[in-house]
XYZ file of C-alpha atoms in Angstrom:
119
model
C 89.925 37.835 61.116
C 93.201 37.377 63.426
C 93.276 38.680 66.801
C 95.435 41.720 65.888
C 93.018 42.786 63.128
C 90.181 42.436 65.562
C 91.982 44.389 68.095
C 92.757 47.042 65.654
C 89.025 47.155 64.516
C 87.748 47.394 67.825
C 89.980 50.193 68.790
C 89.483 51.885 65.410
C 85.859 52.180 66.048
C 86.995 54.221 69.252
C 89.678 56.373 67.471
C 89.866 59.720 66.246
C 87.579 61.435 68.508
C 87.933 65.338 68.123
C 89.790 66.591 71.180
C 88.800 70.048 72.733
C 91.091 72.960 72.498
C 92.778 72.014 75.748
C 95.560 69.339 75.653
C 95.248 65.757 77.036
C 97.194 65.476 80.337
C 99.184 62.191 80.958
C 98.465 60.054 84.045
C 101.638 58.887 85.138
C 100.640 56.683 88.275
C 98.122 54.235 89.544
C 96.674 56.431 92.145
C 96.040 59.303 89.623
C 94.472 56.632 87.324
C 92.227 55.175 89.816
C 91.010 58.668 91.199
C 90.041 59.457 87.306
C 88.052 56.268 86.418
C 86.970 54.782 89.873
C 83.239 54.209 89.782
C 82.806 55.532 86.290
C 81.718 53.833 82.906
C 84.103 54.464 79.965
C 81.851 54.637 76.687
C 82.007 54.830 73.091
C 80.229 53.619 69.962
C 78.487 50.511 71.570
C 81.335 49.939 74.124
C 80.742 50.247 77.934
C 83.517 49.255 80.149
C 84.569 49.482 83.855
C 88.095 49.411 85.328
C 87.961 48.013 89.040
C 90.431 48.863 91.714
C 91.123 45.176 92.227
C 92.609 44.833 88.692
C 89.577 43.739 86.544
C 88.021 45.143 83.362
C 84.317 44.287 82.857
C 81.659 45.430 80.230
C 80.373 44.939 76.691
C 81.573 45.714 73.207
C 79.258 45.522 70.258
C 77.117 42.919 71.834
C 79.773 40.738 73.270
C 81.063 40.410 76.655
C 84.564 42.427 77.446
C 86.610 41.049 80.219
C 90.328 41.162 81.361
C 92.664 42.117 83.842
C 95.037 45.298 84.081
C 97.905 46.592 86.330
C 100.069 49.710 86.334
C 103.493 49.379 85.335
C 106.295 51.942 84.793
C 103.606 54.727 83.988
C 101.520 52.689 81.668
C 97.860 50.991 81.995
C 99.068 47.377 81.069
C 96.107 45.097 80.126
C 95.001 41.630 78.925
C 91.613 41.618 77.274
C 88.874 39.277 75.875
C 86.147 40.513 73.483
C 83.667 37.461 73.525
C 85.746 34.396 73.201
C 88.681 36.272 71.197
C 91.928 36.979 73.091
C 93.110 40.320 72.138
C 96.165 39.853 74.003
C 98.240 41.968 76.249
C 99.195 45.532 75.585
C 100.745 48.387 77.767
C 99.271 51.772 76.930
C 99.709 55.519 77.824
C 96.682 57.134 79.557
C 95.761 60.860 79.152
C 92.745 62.731 80.262
C 90.991 65.877 79.127
C 87.853 66.629 81.124
C 85.351 63.759 80.768
C 87.482 62.202 78.210
C 90.153 59.536 78.681
C 92.483 58.497 75.814
C 94.331 55.252 75.780
C 97.160 54.923 73.334
C 98.398 51.440 72.455
C 101.813 50.229 72.413
C 103.413 52.484 75.102
C 101.901 55.514 73.528
C 103.229 54.812 70.039
C 100.177 53.041 68.608
C 96.583 53.904 67.823
C 94.428 55.816 70.343
C 90.926 55.408 71.635
C 88.983 58.125 73.299
C 86.219 57.074 75.796
C 83.862 59.384 77.851
C 83.787 58.900 81.405
C 80.216 58.842 83.044
């Protein structure tokens, strides 16, 4: 399976979570993003990840380690990610929040989305 298909499969496992009646609010800067996720685990269907203030992503996804790096660029969460030994590559994503749910939408907000619960 190619890395694009693997990334799509991983994100598809996270996608299409029903949203509550309230709309997701867009996070537009790094400070707001960090105050939302700092110290929390982001969880969904066998995936548990943490985003650290120093630009790291760590966790597990379906029994494999997840690791990567991130930064905030022009209003987007930009990350490079490995799932096990597979390089899922870089992607800049729109981030929105609704209560304890956080939504990452790939391709600058034009791709598929993944909702994760913040705990």
